[in-house]
Amino acid sequence: MTNHFEIPPNHPRAESLRIREKLIEGFMKNIVAKAGLIAHGRGEAFDYILGEKTHDFAIEAIKAAVAAFFLAKHPVFSVNGNVAALVAEEYVELSKIVGAKLEINLFYRTKKREEAIKRALLEAGAKEVLGVDEEYRTVMKEISHMRRYIDVRGIYKADIVFVPLEDGDRTMALRKNGKDVVTIDLNPLSRTAQWANITIVDNLVRAIPQMVKIAEELKDYETSELRDLVIKYDNRKILSIALDTIKHRLQTLAEKGIVIDKAEEYLGKWCILKK
Ligand code: PTJ
């Protein structure tokens, strides 16, 4: 990765800065949309509140999601700019383990971006990338924006679609078209989080590698065991726990006010009041 500036490894927010740099680099290469940078900021805010870790409720959603992909006849992984910039390799790897097709589907669709994302996926090891070839393009008429263009070999015939970082319109349309939807969204209140069958409330950069690990574990499961994981899964419960976790974390933090120990040592100290 070519950084625009050197991130000091001992910076307390080094990992977060590295992710930002990856997105900026993706933006420079036409992979990420301008709005993708803004969307990331929203995600960061929720991640901060959630303590920037993968919670048990996310693991439970991940297990059900991976089981659902294994059970599906035509699983399709939708790819947008943020996904391609942040986790291309792991996303491609996961699609291979569960036997899913990859389809580029962009809110801010341009030919340049389609080509740049396709290139990134091929470099990450993808063998086939759908959603770019106009010969196979059809329209999902319930959607008014650019995401309405879908591939007849992919989302059109999918029984389940993975849509990390998605806008609510398409999630709704996919559900209304009889498709199951799995999403990753740090905001449990987003329309996508609410409409999906399975919502993984976690950061994309942690969730996808975790999904790869869990897919390796579940790949030898019997169909009945996979079905069990999906049947027992309750998205309402998972979203409730995610919101409850936010509530409790905020409550604990609010009781302290200042939550950084070192900063506390400086409380009440003033230069301007020194004689
Ligand atoms: O590449 P395109 O043209 O398809 O556009 C992609 C974006 C993401 C710009 C587009 O789908 C969009 O505008 O999405 P929204 O409506 O802003 O929703 C993105 C959701 O993802 C928000 O709820 C964010 O909180 C969440 N989010 C952002 N970054 C992350 C995230 N969730 C998990 N991990 C992240 N890193």
CSV table of C-alpha atoms and ligand atoms in Angstrom, one decimal:
chain,number,residue,atom,x,y,z
A,1,MET,CA,0.0,0.0,0.0
A,2,THR,CA,1.4,3.4,-0.9
A,3,ASN,CA,0.6,5.8,1.9
A,4,HIS,CA,0.1,9.5,1.2
A,5,PHE,CA,1.9,10.1,4.4
A,6,GLU,CA,3.8,7.8,6.8
A,7,ILE,CA,1.6,6.6,9.6
A,8,PRO,CA,3.6,6.4,12.8
A,9,PRO,CA,3.3,2.8,14.0
A,10,ASN,CA,3.0,4.0,17.7
A,11,HIS,CA,0.2,6.4,16.9
A,12,PRO,CA,-2.7,5.3,19.2
A,13,ARG,CA,-5.1,5.3,16.2
A,14,ALA,CA,-2.7,3.8,13.7
A,15,GLU,CA,-5.0,1.0,12.5
A,16,SER,CA,-7.9,3.4,12.0
A,17,LEU,CA,-5.6,5.7,10.0
A,18,ARG,CA,-4.3,2.8,7.9
A,19,ILE,CA,-7.9,1.9,6.9
A,20,ARG,CA,-8.6,5.6,6.0
A,21,GLU,CA,-5.5,5.6,3.8
A,22,LYS,CA,-6.7,2.4,2.1
A,23,LEU,CA,-10.0,4.1,1.3
A,24,ILE,CA,-8.3,7.3,0.1
A,25,GLU,CA,-6.0,5.2,-2.1
A,26,GLY,CA,-9.1,3.4,-3.4
A,27,PHE,CA,-10.7,6.8,-4.2
A,28,MET,CA,-7.6,7.9,-6.1
A,29,LYS,CA,-7.9,4.7,-8.2
A,30,ASN,CA,-11.6,5.2,-9.0
A,31,ILE,CA,-12.6,2.3,-6.8
A,32,VAL,CA,-14.3,4.2,-4.0
A,33,ALA,CA,-17.0,6.8,-4.5
A,34,LYS,CA,-16.7,10.2,-2.8
A,35,ALA,CA,-19.7,9.2,-0.7
A,36,GLY,CA,-17.9,6.0,0.2
A,37,LEU,CA,-15.5,8.1,2.2
A,38,ILE,CA,-18.4,9.8,4.0
A,39,ALA,CA,-20.1,6.4,4.6
A,40,HIS,CA,-16.9,5.1,6.2
A,41,GLY,CA,-17.0,8.0,8.7
A,42,ARG,CA,-20.5,7.0,9.8
A,43,GLY,CA,-19.3,3.5,10.3
A,44,GLU,CA,-16.2,4.6,12.2
A,45,ALA,CA,-18.5,6.5,14.7
A,46,PHE,CA,-20.5,3.4,15.4
A,47,ASP,CA,-17.4,1.3,15.6
A,48,TYR,CA,-15.9,3.7,18.2
A,49,ILE,CA,-19.0,3.4,20.3
A,50,LEU,CA,-19.0,-0.4,20.0
A,51,GLY,CA,-15.4,-0.5,21.3
A,52,GLU,CA,-13.8,-1.4,17.9
A,53,LYS,CA,-14.1,-5.2,18.5
A,54,THR,CA,-16.1,-8.1,17.1
A,55,HIS,CA,-18.8,-8.9,19.7
A,56,ASP,CA,-20.4,-12.2,20.3
A,57,PHE,CA,-23.6,-11.1,18.6
A,58,ALA,CA,-21.6,-10.5,15.4
A,59,ILE,CA,-20.1,-13.9,15.7
A,60,GLU,CA,-23.5,-15.5,16.0
A,61,ALA,CA,-24.7,-13.6,12.9
A,62,ILE,CA,-21.5,-14.6,11.0
A,63,LYS,CA,-22.1,-18.3,11.7
A,64,ALA,CA,-25.7,-18.1,10.5
A,65,ALA,CA,-24.6,-16.1,7.4
A,66,VAL,CA,-21.9,-18.6,6.4
A,67,ALA,CA,-24.3,-21.5,7.0
A,68,ALA,CA,-26.9,-19.8,4.8
A,69,PHE,CA,-24.3,-19.3,2.0
A,70,PHE,CA,-23.4,-23.0,2.2
A,71,LEU,CA,-27.1,-24.0,2.0
A,72,ALA,CA,-27.9,-21.7,-0.9
A,73,LYS,CA,-28.2,-22.9,-4.5
A,74,HIS,CA,-27.2,-19.5,-6.1
A,75,PRO,CA,-25.4,-17.4,-3.5
A,76,VAL,CA,-24.1,-14.1,-4.9
A,77,PHE,CA,-21.7,-11.6,-3.3
A,78,SER,CA,-22.4,-8.0,-4.3
A,79,VAL,CA,-19.3,-5.8,-4.5
A,80,ASN,CA,-19.2,-2.0,-4.0
A,81,GLY,CA,-16.3,0.4,-3.9
A,82,ASN,CA,-15.6,0.2,-0.1
A,83,VAL,CA,-15.6,-3.6,-0.1
A,84,ALA,CA,-13.2,-3.7,-3.1
A,85,ALA,CA,-10.8,-1.1,-1.5
A,86,LEU,CA,-10.8,-2.6,2.1
A,87,VAL,CA,-11.2,-6.4,1.8
A,88,ALA,CA,-10.9,-7.5,-1.8
A,89,GLU,CA,-8.7,-10.6,-1.1
A,90,GLU,CA,-10.6,-11.9,1.8
A,91,TYR,CA,-13.9,-11.3,0.1
A,92,VAL,CA,-12.8,-13.2,-3.0
A,93,GLU,CA,-11.5,-16.0,-0.8
A,94,LEU,CA,-14.8,-16.3,1.1
A,95,SER,CA,-16.7,-16.4,-2.1
A,96,LYS,CA,-14.6,-19.3,-3.3
A,97,ILE,CA,-15.1,-21.3,0.0
A,98,VAL,CA,-18.9,-21.0,-0.1
A,99,GLY,CA,-19.2,-21.2,-3.9
A,100,ALA,CA,-20.7,-17.8,-4.4
A,101,LYS,CA,-20.5,-15.6,-7.5
A,102,LEU,CA,-19.1,-12.1,-7.4
A,103,GLU,CA,-21.1,-9.3,-8.9
A,104,ILE,CA,-20.2,-5.6,-9.0
A,105,ASN,CA,-23.2,-3.4,-8.1
A,106,LEU,CA,-22.7,0.3,-7.5
A,107,PHE,CA,-24.8,3.1,-6.2
A,108,TYR,CA,-22.6,5.6,-7.9
A,109,ARG,CA,-22.1,3.6,-11.0
A,110,THR,CA,-19.7,4.7,-13.7
A,111,LYS,CA,-17.8,2.7,-16.4
A,112,LYS,CA,-14.5,3.8,-14.9
A,113,ARG,CA,-15.4,2.6,-11.4
A,114,GLU,CA,-16.8,-0.7,-12.7
A,115,GLU,CA,-13.5,-1.4,-14.6
A,116,ALA,CA,-11.3,-0.3,-11.6
A,117,ILE,CA,-13.2,-2.6,-9.2
A,118,LYS,CA,-13.2,-5.5,-11.7
A,119,ARG,CA,-9.4,-5.1,-11.9
A,120,ALA,CA,-9.0,-5.0,-8.1
A,121,LEU,CA,-11.1,-8.2,-7.8
A,122,LEU,CA,-9.1,-10.0,-10.5
A,123,GLU,CA,-5.8,-9.0,-8.9
A,124,ALA,CA,-7.3,-10.3,-5.6
A,125,GLY,CA,-7.7,-13.8,-7.2
A,126,ALA,CA,-11.3,-13.7,-8.6
A,127,LYS,CA,-11.8,-15.9,-11.7
A,128,GLU,CA,-15.1,-14.4,-12.8
A,129,VAL,CA,-16.6,-11.0,-12.1
A,130,LEU,CA,-20.3,-10.4,-13.0
A,131,GLY,CA,-22.2,-7.1,-13.3
A,132,VAL,CA,-19.9,-5.4,-15.9
A,133,ASP,CA,-20.8,-7.0,-19.1
A,134,GLU,CA,-23.8,-5.2,-20.7
A,135,GLU,CA,-24.8,-8.3,-22.7
A,136,TYR,CA,-26.0,-9.9,-19.5
A,137,ARG,CA,-27.6,-6.9,-17.9
A,138,THR,CA,-31.2,-6.7,-16.8
A,139,VAL,CA,-33.2,-4.4,-14.5
A,140,MET,CA,-34.7,-4.8,-11.1
A,141,LYS,CA,-37.6,-2.5,-11.7
A,142,GLU,CA,-38.4,-1.8,-8.0
A,143,ILE,CA,-35.1,0.2,-7.8
A,144,SER,CA,-35.0,3.7,-9.3
A,145,HIS,CA,-31.2,4.3,-9.0
A,146,MET,CA,-28.2,2.7,-10.6
A,147,ARG,CA,-28.2,-0.3,-8.4
A,148,ARG,CA,-31.2,-1.5,-10.5
A,149,TYR,CA,-28.8,-3.0,-13.1
A,150,ILE,CA,-28.2,-6.6,-12.3
A,151,ASP,CA,-26.6,-9.6,-14.0
A,152,VAL,CA,-28.9,-12.4,-15.3
A,153,ARG,CA,-26.2,-14.9,-14.3
A,154,GLY,CA,-25.9,-13.4,-10.8
A,155,ILE,CA,-28.2,-11.4,-8.6
A,156,TYR,CA,-31.1,-12.0,-11.0
A,157,LYS,CA,-31.2,-15.7,-10.2
A,158,ALA,CA,-29.7,-15.6,-6.7
A,159,ASP,CA,-31.5,-17.1,-3.8
A,160,ILE,CA,-29.3,-15.2,-1.3
A,161,VAL,CA,-27.3,-12.0,-1.8
A,162,PHE,CA,-24.5,-10.7,0.4
A,163,VAL,CA,-24.6,-6.9,0.5
A,164,PRO,CA,-22.1,-5.4,2.9
A,165,LEU,CA,-22.5,-1.6,3.3
A,166,GLU,CA,-25.7,-1.2,1.4
A,167,ASP,CA,-28.4,1.3,0.9
A,168,GLY,CA,-31.8,0.4,2.3
A,169,ASP,CA,-33.6,0.7,-1.0
A,170,ARG,CA,-32.0,-2.2,-2.6
A,171,THR,CA,-32.1,-4.4,0.5
A,172,MET,CA,-35.9,-3.8,0.6
A,173,ALA,CA,-36.2,-4.5,-3.2
A,174,LEU,CA,-34.2,-7.7,-2.9
A,175,ARG,CA,-36.4,-9.0,0.0
A,176,LYS,CA,-39.5,-8.1,-1.9
A,177,ASN,CA,-38.2,-10.0,-4.9
A,178,GLY,CA,-38.0,-13.1,-2.7
A,179,LYS,CA,-34.3,-13.1,-2.1
A,180,ASP,CA,-32.6,-13.6,1.2
A,181,VAL,CA,-30.2,-10.9,2.2
A,182,VAL,CA,-27.1,-10.8,4.5
A,183,THR,CA,-25.4,-7.5,5.3
A,184,ILE,CA,-22.6,-6.1,7.3
A,185,ASP,CA,-23.5,-2.7,8.8
A,186,LEU,CA,-22.1,-1.1,11.9
A,187,ASN,CA,-25.3,0.9,12.2
A,188,PRO,CA,-28.0,-1.4,13.7
A,189,LEU,CA,-30.6,1.3,12.9
A,190,SER,CA,-29.9,1.6,9.1
A,191,ARG,CA,-32.7,0.4,6.8
A,192,THR,CA,-30.5,-2.3,5.4
A,193,ALA,CA,-29.7,-3.6,9.0
A,194,GLN,CA,-33.4,-3.7,9.7
A,195,TRP,CA,-34.5,-5.3,6.4
A,196,ALA,CA,-31.8,-8.0,6.1
A,197,ASN,CA,-32.4,-11.6,7.1
A,198,ILE,CA,-29.0,-11.5,8.8
A,199,THR,CA,-27.2,-8.3,10.0
A,200,ILE,CA,-23.6,-8.6,11.0
A,201,VAL,CA,-23.0,-5.5,13.2
A,202,ASP,CA,-19.3,-5.3,12.9
A,203,ASN,CA,-16.6,-3.6,10.9
A,204,LEU,CA,-16.1,-5.0,7.4
A,205,VAL,CA,-12.4,-5.2,8.0
A,206,ARG,CA,-12.8,-7.5,10.9
A,207,ALA,CA,-16.0,-9.4,9.9
A,208,ILE,CA,-14.8,-10.7,6.5
A,209,PRO,CA,-11.6,-12.3,7.7
A,210,GLN,CA,-13.7,-13.8,10.6
A,211,MET,CA,-16.1,-15.2,8.0
A,212,VAL,CA,-13.3,-16.8,6.2
A,213,LYS,CA,-12.2,-18.6,9.4
A,214,ILE,CA,-15.7,-19.7,10.2
A,215,ALA,CA,-16.4,-20.9,6.7
A,216,GLU,CA,-13.3,-23.1,7.0
A,217,GLU,CA,-14.9,-24.6,10.1
A,218,LEU,CA,-18.4,-25.0,8.7
A,219,LYS,CA,-17.5,-26.4,5.3
A,220,ASP,CA,-17.6,-30.0,6.7
A,221,TYR,CA,-20.9,-29.6,8.5
A,222,GLU,CA,-23.9,-31.7,7.6
A,223,THR,CA,-26.8,-30.0,5.9
A,224,SER,CA,-28.9,-30.6,8.9
A,225,GLU,CA,-26.4,-28.8,11.2
A,226,LEU,CA,-26.2,-25.8,8.8
A,227,ARG,CA,-30.0,-25.6,8.6
A,228,ASP,CA,-30.1,-25.7,12.4
A,229,LEU,CA,-27.8,-22.6,12.6
A,230,VAL,CA,-30.1,-20.7,10.2
A,231,ILE,CA,-33.4,-21.8,11.7
A,232,LYS,CA,-32.3,-20.8,15.3
A,233,TYR,CA,-31.0,-17.4,14.2
A,234,ASP,CA,-33.1,-14.4,15.2
A,235,ASN,CA,-32.1,-11.1,13.6
A,236,ARG,CA,-34.4,-9.1,15.9
A,237,LYS,CA,-32.6,-10.6,19.0
A,238,ILE,CA,-29.2,-9.8,17.4
A,239,LEU,CA,-30.1,-6.2,16.7
A,240,SER,CA,-31.6,-5.8,20.2
A,241,ILE,CA,-28.3,-7.0,21.7
A,242,ALA,CA,-26.3,-4.7,19.5
A,243,LEU,CA,-28.4,-1.7,20.6
A,244,ASP,CA,-28.2,-2.8,24.2
A,245,THR,CA,-24.4,-3.1,24.0
A,246,ILE,CA,-24.3,0.5,22.6
A,247,LYS,CA,-26.6,1.6,25.5
A,248,HIS,CA,-24.5,-0.1,28.2
A,249,ARG,CA,-21.2,1.1,26.8
A,250,LEU,CA,-22.5,4.7,26.6
A,251,GLN,CA,-23.9,4.5,30.1
A,252,THR,CA,-20.6,3.2,31.5
A,253,LEU,CA,-18.6,5.9,29.6
A,254,ALA,CA,-21.1,8.6,30.6
A,255,GLU,CA,-20.6,7.8,34.3
A,256,LYS,CA,-16.9,8.5,33.9
A,257,GLY,CA,-17.0,11.5,31.5
A,258,ILE,CA,-13.3,11.3,31.0
A,259,VAL,CA,-12.4,7.7,29.9
A,260,ILE,CA,-8.7,8.1,29.1
A,261,ASP,CA,-6.6,7.7,32.2
A,262,LYS,CA,-3.8,10.0,31.1
A,263,ALA,CA,-6.2,12.7,30.2
A,264,GLU,CA,-7.6,12.5,33.7
A,265,GLU,CA,-4.2,13.4,35.2
A,266,TYR,CA,-4.5,16.7,33.4
A,267,LEU,CA,-8.0,17.6,34.7
A,268,GLY,CA,-8.2,21.0,36.3
A,269,LYS,CA,-4.7,22.0,35.3
A,270,TRP,CA,-4.4,25.4,33.6
A,271,CYS,CA,-1.5,27.3,32.2
A,272,ILE,CA,-3.4,30.6,32.1
A,273,LEU,CA,-4.3,30.5,35.8
A,274,LYS,CA,-0.7,29.9,36.9
A,275,LYS,CA,0.8,33.0,38.7
B,1,PTJ,O1,-19.5,2.0,-4.1
B,1,PTJ,P1,-20.9,2.4,-4.3
B,1,PTJ,O2,-21.1,3.4,-5.4
B,1,PTJ,O3,-21.8,1.2,-4.4
B,1,PTJ,O4,-21.3,3.2,-2.9
B,1,PTJ,C1,-21.1,2.5,-1.7
B,1,PTJ,C2,-21.7,3.3,-0.5
B,1,PTJ,C3,-21.2,2.7,0.8
B,1,PTJ,C4,-21.2,4.8,-0.6
B,1,PTJ,C5,-23.2,3.3,-0.6
B,1,PTJ,O5,-23.7,2.0,-0.5
B,1,PTJ,C6,-23.8,4.2,0.5
B,1,PTJ,O6,-24.1,5.4,0.4
B,1,PTJ,O7,-24.1,3.5,1.7
B,1,PTJ,P2,-24.8,4.2,3.0
B,1,PTJ,O8,-26.2,4.4,2.7
B,1,PTJ,O9,-24.0,5.4,3.4
B,1,PTJ,O10,-24.6,3.0,4.0
B,1,PTJ,C7,-23.4,2.5,4.4
B,1,PTJ,C8,-23.6,1.9,5.8
B,1,PTJ,O11,-22.4,1.1,6.1
B,1,PTJ,C9,-23.8,2.9,7.0
B,1,PTJ,O12,-24.8,2.4,7.8
B,1,PTJ,C10,-22.4,2.8,7.7
B,1,PTJ,O13,-22.6,3.0,9.1
B,1,PTJ,C11,-21.9,1.4,7.4
B,1,PTJ,N1,-20.5,1.3,7.3
B,1,PTJ,C12,-19.6,2.2,6.9
B,1,PTJ,N2,-18.3,1.7,6.9
B,1,PTJ,C13,-18.4,0.5,7.5
B,1,PTJ,C14,-19.8,0.2,7.7
B,1,PTJ,N3,-20.2,-0.9,8.2
B,1,PTJ,C15,-19.3,-1.9,8.5
B,1,PTJ,N4,-18.0,-1.7,8.3
B,1,PTJ,C16,-17.5,-0.5,7.8
B,1,PTJ,N5,-16.2,-0.4,7.5
